[in-house]
Coordinates of C-alpha atoms in Angstrom, one line a residue:
Chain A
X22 CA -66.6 145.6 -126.8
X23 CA -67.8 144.1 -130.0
X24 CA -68.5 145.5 -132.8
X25 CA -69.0 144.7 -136.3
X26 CA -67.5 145.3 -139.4
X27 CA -70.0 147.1 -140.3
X28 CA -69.2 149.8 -137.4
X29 CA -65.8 150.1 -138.8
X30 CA -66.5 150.5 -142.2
X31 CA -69.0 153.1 -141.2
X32 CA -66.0 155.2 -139.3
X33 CA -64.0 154.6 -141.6
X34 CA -65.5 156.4 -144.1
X35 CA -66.4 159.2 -141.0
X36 CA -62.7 159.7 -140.9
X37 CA -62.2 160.4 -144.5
X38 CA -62.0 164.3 -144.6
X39 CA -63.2 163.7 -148.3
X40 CA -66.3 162.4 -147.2
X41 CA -67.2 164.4 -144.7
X42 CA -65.6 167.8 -144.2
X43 CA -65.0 169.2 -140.6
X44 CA -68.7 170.6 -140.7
X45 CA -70.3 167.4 -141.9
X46 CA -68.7 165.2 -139.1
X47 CA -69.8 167.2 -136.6
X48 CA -73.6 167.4 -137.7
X49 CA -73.3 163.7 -138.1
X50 CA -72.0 163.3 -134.9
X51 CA -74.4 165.7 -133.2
X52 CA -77.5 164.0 -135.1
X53 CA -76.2 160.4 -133.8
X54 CA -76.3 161.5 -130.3
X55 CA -79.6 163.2 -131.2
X56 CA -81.2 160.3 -132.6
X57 CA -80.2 158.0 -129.3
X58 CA -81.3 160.9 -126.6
X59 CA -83.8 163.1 -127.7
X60 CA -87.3 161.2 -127.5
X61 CA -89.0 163.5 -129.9
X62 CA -85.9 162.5 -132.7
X63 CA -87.0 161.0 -136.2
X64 CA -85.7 160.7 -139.4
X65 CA -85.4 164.5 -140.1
X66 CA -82.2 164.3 -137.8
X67 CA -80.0 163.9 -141.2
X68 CA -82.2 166.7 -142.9
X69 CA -79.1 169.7 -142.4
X70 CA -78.8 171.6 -146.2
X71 CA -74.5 170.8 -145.1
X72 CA -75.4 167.0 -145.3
X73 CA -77.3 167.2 -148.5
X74 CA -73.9 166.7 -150.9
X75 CA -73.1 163.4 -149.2
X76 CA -74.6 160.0 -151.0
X77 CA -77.8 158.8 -148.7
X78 CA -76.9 155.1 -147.9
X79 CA -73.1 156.7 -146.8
X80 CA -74.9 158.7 -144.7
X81 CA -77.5 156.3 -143.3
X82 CA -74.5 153.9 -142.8
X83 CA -72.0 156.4 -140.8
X84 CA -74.8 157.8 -138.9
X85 CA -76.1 153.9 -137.9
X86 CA -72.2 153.1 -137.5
X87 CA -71.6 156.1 -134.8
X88 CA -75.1 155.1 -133.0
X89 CA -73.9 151.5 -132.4
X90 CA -70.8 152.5 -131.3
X91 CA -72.3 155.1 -128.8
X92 CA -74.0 152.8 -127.6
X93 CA -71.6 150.1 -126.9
X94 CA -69.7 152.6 -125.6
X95 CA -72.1 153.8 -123.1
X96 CA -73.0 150.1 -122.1
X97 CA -69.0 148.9 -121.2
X98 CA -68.3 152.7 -119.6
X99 CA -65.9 152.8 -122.1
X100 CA -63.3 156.0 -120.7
X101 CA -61.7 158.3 -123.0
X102 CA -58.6 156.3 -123.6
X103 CA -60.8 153.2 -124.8
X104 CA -62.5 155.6 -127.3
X105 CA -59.6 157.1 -128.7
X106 CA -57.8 153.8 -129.3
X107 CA -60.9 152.6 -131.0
X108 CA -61.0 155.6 -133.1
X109 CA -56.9 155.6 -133.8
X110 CA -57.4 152.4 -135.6
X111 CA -60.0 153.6 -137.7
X112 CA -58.2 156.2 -138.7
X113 CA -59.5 159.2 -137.4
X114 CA -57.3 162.3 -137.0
X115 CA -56.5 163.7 -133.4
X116 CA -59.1 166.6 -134.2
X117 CA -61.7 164.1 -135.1
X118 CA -61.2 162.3 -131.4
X119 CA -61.4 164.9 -129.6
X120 CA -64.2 166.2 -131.0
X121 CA -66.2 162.9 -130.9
X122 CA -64.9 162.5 -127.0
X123 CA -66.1 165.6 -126.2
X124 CA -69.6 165.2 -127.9
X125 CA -69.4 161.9 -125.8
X126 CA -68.4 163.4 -122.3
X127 CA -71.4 165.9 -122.5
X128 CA -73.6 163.2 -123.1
X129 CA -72.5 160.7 -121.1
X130 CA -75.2 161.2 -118.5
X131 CA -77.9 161.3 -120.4
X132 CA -76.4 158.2 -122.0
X133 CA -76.1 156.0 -119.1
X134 CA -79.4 157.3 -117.1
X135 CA -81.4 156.0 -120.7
X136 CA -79.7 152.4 -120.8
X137 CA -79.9 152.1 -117.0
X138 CA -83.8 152.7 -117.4
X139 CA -83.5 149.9 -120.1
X140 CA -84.7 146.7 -118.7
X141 CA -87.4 144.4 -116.6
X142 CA -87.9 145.1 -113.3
X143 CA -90.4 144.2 -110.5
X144 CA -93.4 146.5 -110.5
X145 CA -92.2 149.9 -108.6
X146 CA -94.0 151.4 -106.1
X147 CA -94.0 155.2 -106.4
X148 CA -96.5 156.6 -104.3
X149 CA -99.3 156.3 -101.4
X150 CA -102.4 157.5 -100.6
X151 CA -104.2 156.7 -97.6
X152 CA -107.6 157.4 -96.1
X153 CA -109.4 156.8 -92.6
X154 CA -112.6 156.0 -91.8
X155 CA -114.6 154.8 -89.0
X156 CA -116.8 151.6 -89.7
X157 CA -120.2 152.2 -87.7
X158 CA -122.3 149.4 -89.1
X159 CA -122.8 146.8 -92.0
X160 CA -125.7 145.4 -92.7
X161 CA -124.3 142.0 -90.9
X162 CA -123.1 143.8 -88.0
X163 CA -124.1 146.6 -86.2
X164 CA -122.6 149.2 -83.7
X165 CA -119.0 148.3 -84.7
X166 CA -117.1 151.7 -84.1
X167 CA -114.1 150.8 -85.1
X168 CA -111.3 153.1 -86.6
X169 CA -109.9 151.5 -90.3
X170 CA -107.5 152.5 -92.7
X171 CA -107.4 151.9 -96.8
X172 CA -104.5 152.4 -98.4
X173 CA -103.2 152.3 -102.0
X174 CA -100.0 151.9 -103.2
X175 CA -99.4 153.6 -107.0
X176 CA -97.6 151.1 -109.0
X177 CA -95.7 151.1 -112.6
X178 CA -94.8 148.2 -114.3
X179 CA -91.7 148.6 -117.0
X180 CA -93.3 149.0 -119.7
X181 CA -94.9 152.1 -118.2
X182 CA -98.2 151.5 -119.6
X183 CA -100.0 149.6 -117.1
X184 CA -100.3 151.5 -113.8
X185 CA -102.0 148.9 -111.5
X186 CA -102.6 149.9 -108.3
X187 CA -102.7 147.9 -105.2
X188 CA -105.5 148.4 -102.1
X189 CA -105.6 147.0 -99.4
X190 CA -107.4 147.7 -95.7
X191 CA -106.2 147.7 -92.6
X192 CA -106.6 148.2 -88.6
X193 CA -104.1 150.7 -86.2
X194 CA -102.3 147.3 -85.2
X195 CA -102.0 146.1 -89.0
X196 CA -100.5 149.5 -90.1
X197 CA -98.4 150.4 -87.2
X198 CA -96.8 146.7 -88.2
X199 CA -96.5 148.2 -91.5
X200 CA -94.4 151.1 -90.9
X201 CA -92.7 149.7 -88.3
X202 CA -91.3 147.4 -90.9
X203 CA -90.7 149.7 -93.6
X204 CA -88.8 152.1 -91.2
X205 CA -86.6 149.0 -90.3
X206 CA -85.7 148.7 -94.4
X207 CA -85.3 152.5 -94.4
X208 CA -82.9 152.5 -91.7
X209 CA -80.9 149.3 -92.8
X210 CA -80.8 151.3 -95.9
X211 CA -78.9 154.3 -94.1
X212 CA -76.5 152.2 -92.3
X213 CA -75.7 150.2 -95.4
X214 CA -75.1 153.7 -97.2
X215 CA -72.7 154.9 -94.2
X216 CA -70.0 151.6 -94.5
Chain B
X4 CA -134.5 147.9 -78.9
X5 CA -136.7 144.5 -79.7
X6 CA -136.0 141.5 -81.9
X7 CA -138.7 140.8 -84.3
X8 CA -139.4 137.2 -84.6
X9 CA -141.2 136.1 -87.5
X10 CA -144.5 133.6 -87.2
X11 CA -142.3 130.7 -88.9
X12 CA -139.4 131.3 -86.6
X13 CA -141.5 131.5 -83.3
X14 CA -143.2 127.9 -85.2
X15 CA -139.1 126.7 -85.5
X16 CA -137.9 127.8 -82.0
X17 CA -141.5 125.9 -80.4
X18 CA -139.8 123.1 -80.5
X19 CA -137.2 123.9 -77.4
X20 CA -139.6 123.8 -74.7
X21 CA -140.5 120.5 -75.4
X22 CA -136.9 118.7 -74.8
X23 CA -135.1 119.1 -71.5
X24 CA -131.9 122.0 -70.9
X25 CA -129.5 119.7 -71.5
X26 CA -130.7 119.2 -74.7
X27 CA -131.2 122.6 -75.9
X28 CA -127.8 123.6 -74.5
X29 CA -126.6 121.1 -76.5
X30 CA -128.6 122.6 -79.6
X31 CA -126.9 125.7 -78.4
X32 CA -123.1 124.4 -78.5
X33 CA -123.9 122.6 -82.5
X34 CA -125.6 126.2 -83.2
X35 CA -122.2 127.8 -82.6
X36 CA -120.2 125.8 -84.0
X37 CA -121.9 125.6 -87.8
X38 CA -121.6 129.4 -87.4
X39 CA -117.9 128.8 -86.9
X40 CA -117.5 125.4 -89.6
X41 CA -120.6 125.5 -91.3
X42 CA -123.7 123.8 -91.1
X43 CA -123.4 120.0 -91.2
X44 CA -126.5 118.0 -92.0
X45 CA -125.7 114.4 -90.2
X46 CA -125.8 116.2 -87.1
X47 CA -129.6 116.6 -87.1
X48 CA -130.1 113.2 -88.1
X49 CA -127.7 111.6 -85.1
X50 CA -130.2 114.3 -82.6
X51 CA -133.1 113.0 -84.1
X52 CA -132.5 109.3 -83.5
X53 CA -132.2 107.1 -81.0
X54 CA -128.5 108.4 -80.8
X55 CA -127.7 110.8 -78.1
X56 CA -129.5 111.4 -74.8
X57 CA -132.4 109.3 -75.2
X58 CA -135.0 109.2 -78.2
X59 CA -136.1 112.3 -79.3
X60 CA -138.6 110.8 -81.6
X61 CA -138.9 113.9 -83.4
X62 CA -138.3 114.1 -87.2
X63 CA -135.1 115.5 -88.2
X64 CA -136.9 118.5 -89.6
X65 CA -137.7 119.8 -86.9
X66 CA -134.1 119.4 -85.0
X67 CA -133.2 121.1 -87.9
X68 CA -135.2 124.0 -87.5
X69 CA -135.1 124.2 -84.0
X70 CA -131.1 124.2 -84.4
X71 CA -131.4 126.9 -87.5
X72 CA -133.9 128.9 -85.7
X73 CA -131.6 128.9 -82.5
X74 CA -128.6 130.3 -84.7
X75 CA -130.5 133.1 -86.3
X76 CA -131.6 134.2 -82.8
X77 CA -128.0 134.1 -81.7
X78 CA -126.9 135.8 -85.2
X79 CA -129.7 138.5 -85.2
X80 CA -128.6 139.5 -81.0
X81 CA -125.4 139.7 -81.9
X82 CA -125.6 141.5 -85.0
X83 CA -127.6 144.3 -83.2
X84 CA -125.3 144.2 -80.2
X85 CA -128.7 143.9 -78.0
X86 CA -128.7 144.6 -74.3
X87 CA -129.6 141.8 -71.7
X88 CA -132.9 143.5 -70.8
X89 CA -133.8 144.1 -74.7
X90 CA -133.2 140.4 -75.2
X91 CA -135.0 138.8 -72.4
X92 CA -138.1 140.8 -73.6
X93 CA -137.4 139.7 -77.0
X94 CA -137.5 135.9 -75.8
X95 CA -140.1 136.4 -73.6
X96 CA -142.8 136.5 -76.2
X97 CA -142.2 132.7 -77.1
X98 CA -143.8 131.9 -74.2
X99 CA -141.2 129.9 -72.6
X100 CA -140.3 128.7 -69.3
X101 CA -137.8 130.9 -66.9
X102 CA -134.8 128.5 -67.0
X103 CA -135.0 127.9 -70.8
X104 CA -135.0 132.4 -71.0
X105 CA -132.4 132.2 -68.6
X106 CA -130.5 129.4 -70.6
X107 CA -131.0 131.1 -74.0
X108 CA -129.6 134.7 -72.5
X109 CA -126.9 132.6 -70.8
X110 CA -126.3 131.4 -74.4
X111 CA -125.6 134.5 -76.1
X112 CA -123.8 136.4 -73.5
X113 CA -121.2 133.7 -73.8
X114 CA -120.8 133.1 -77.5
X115 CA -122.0 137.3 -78.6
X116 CA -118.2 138.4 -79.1
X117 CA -117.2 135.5 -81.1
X118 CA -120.1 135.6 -83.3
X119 CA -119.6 139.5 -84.3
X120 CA -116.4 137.8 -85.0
X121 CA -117.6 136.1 -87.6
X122 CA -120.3 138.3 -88.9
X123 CA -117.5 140.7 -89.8
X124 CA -115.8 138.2 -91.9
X125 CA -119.2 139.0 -94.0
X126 CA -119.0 142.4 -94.9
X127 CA -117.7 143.4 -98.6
X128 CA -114.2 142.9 -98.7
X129 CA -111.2 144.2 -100.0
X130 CA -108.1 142.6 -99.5
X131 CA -106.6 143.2 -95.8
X132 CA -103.1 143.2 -94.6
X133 CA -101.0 140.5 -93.1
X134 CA -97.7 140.9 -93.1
X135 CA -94.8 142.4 -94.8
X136 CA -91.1 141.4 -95.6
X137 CA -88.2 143.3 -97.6
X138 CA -84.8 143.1 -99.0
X139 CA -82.4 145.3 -99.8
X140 CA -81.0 145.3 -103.1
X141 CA -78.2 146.6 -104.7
X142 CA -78.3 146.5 -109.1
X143 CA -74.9 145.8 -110.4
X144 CA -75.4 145.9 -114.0
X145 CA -78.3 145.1 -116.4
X146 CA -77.9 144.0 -120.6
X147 CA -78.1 147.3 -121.6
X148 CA -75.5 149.2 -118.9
X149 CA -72.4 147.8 -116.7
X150 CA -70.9 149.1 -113.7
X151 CA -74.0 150.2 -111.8
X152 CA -74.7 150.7 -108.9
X153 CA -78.7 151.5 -108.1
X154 CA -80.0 150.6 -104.5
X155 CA -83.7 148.9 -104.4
X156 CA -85.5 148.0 -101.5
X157 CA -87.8 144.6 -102.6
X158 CA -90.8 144.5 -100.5
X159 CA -93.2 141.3 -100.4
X160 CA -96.6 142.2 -99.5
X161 CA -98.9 139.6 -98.3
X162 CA -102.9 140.5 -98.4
X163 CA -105.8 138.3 -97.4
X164 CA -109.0 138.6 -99.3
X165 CA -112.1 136.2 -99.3
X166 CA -110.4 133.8 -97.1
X167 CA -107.3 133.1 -99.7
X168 CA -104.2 134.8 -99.4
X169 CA -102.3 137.4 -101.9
X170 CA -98.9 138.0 -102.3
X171 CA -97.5 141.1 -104.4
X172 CA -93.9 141.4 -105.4
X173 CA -92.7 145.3 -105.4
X174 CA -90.0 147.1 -105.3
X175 CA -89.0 150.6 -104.5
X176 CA -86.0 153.2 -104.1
X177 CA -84.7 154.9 -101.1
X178 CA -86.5 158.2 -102.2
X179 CA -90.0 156.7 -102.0
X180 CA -89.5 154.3 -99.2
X181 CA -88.8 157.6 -97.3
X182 CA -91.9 159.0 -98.6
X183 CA -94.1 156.3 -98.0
X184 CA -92.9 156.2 -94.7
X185 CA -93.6 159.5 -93.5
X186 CA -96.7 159.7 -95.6
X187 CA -97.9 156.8 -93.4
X188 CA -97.2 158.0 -90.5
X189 CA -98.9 160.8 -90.9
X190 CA -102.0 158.4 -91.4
X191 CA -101.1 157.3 -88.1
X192 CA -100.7 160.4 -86.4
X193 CA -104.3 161.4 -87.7
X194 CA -106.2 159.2 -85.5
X195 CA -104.5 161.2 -82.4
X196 CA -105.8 164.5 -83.6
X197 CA -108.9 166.2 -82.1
X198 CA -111.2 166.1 -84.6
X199 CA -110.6 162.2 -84.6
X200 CA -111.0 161.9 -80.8
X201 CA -114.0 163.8 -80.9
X202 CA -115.9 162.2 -83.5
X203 CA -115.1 158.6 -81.7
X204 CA -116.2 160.1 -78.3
X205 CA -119.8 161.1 -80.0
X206 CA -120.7 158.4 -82.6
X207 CA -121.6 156.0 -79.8

């Protein structure tokens, strides 16, 4: 992992009890985390009456400092004996780790599920919709009684704001080819989950 | 039910009687086949010359329109799926001899399916399916995470629409391919049902 010296200097100063007391660290801590997972955080996350006594850019600085690192962190699975190494030689005392790699462990999951979702990807089907009618007669051809299917697949792109959708008709023949090939996927899909 | 010729077309298809079978079959066999490739202009000049069987000495105008009034008889039959009897009453009204009635029925009995065919290709279109392929993916890691493991199932959809051809890039994950699967199916179990059966058995 890489980080900068700005990430040290910023835990660093997290480790210095005369900086931040016991209380202060963990409301730092918490309010990094906060900042990364909650979607609804904003600046107010630094607001606690405990944080007031502590000098602004310090603040803005640790609180940056621990966010990078979490995030790093979270990107390289870093495991717990990476962190506390990390941590050692920024001279954090044991209580300090333990509390910072158990803040981590309970939000690990959270963690990795918002960097996995980071990132381009093809446009994702997620859902069908289907309807059947039977064609009678268009005004080129009449008395066609013939049984057709339209369906529309539901699409997201990744930036979530464009939902195209894509239609498309077809005959029995057409969509019995259709499922017959995506039943194929689904069951190469089981075996490959079974070896 | 009866075709209804218009004045100008009875004027257009007048012309027939006056050139012999093989020629109007002939007329028959270039009528088809501009509704297959479109229509193509020389040919009524090469009729209309001293090309082909014989001279016709007739203007190319009038191959034309005996040609274009022959294909909108064959379209219009077609189109309203007409029965033998409805269509040899139909012709009958031009005034024309038994073996040219017999020779125009003759004619579109033998070209009717492929020219519904082709009609269809008219109606409004949205795109129709041609095939589909997938892949099976597995995500190892991304910029922003290591270490992953995330199945995907990549699906390449190819559509047809106004004669070109689409092709649309997706994926999805297990979860949904099982949905859209079974949703599907159920889409294809509907036509088996009885309401379905019974509303093809009456709409006739």
């Amino acid at each position: 992992m890489e980080l900068s010296e700005y990430v040290q200097k910023g835990f660093q100063m997290l480790a210095d009890p005369g900086a931040f007391d016991s209380n202060a660290f963990t409301l730092l801590l918490r309010a990094a985390f906060q900042s990364l997972l909650d979607a609804q955080a904003d600046e107010a996350v630094l607001d606690h009456p405990d944080l007031k006594q502590i000098d602004p850019v310090v603040l803005k600085h640790c609180h940056t400092a621990a966010a990078t690192y979490i995030l790093e962190a979270g990107k390289h699975r870093a495991d717990k004996s990476t962190l506390s190494t990390y941590l050692e030689d920024c001279k954090f005392d044991k209580e300090r780790i333990d509390l910072f790699c158990t803040e981590y462990q309970n939000n690990k999951n959270s963690l990795e599920s918002l960097l996995g979702s980071i990132g381009r990807s093809l446009p994702h089907i997620t859902d069908v919709s289907w309807r059947l009618e039977y064609q009678i007669k268009t005004n080129q051809l009449h008395k066609m009684y013939r049984p057709a299917y339209l369906v529309t697949l539901n699409v997201e792109n990744d930036d979530s704001r464009t939902y195209p959708e894509i239609s498309f008709s077809c005959n029995m023949e057409q969509l019995q080819d259709l499922v017959g090939k995506l039943k194929d996927a689904s069951k190469s899909l089981e075996r490959a989950t079974q070896l | 039910m009866l075709l209804d010729l218009s004045e100008e077309h009875k004027e257009h298809l007048a012309f027939l009687p006056q050139v012999d079978s093989a020629v109007v079959a002939e007329f028959g066999r270039i009528a088809v086949e501009f509704l297959r490739r479109g229509s193509n202009p020389k040919i009524y000049e090469g009729a209309a010359s001293k090309k082909g069987r014989g001279k016709l000495n007739v203007s190319s105008d009038t191959v034309q329109h005996g040609v274009e009034g022959l294909t909108y008889l064959l379209t219009e039959s077609s189109k309203l799926m007409i029965s033998e009897l409805d269509f040899q009453d139909s012709v009958f009204v031009l005034g024309f001899s038994e073996e040219l009635n017999k020779l125009l029925l003759q004619l579109y009995l033998d070209n009717r399916k492929e020219i519904r065919t082709i009609l269809s290709e008219l109606a409004p279109d949205l795109p129709s399916y041609h095939s589909l392929e997938w892949r099976l993916d597995v995500q190892l890691a991304s910029r922003s995470l290591r270490q992953q493991i995330k199945p995907a199932v990549t699906i390449k959809l190819h559509l047809n629409h106004n004669g070109g051809h689409n092709t649309n890039v997706l994926q999805t994950d297990p979860a949904t391919l099982l949905h859209l699967v079974q949703q599907l199916e159920q889409a294809l179990e509907e036509m088996k049902t009885n309401h379905c059966r019974r509303v093809v058995r009456n709409i006739k």
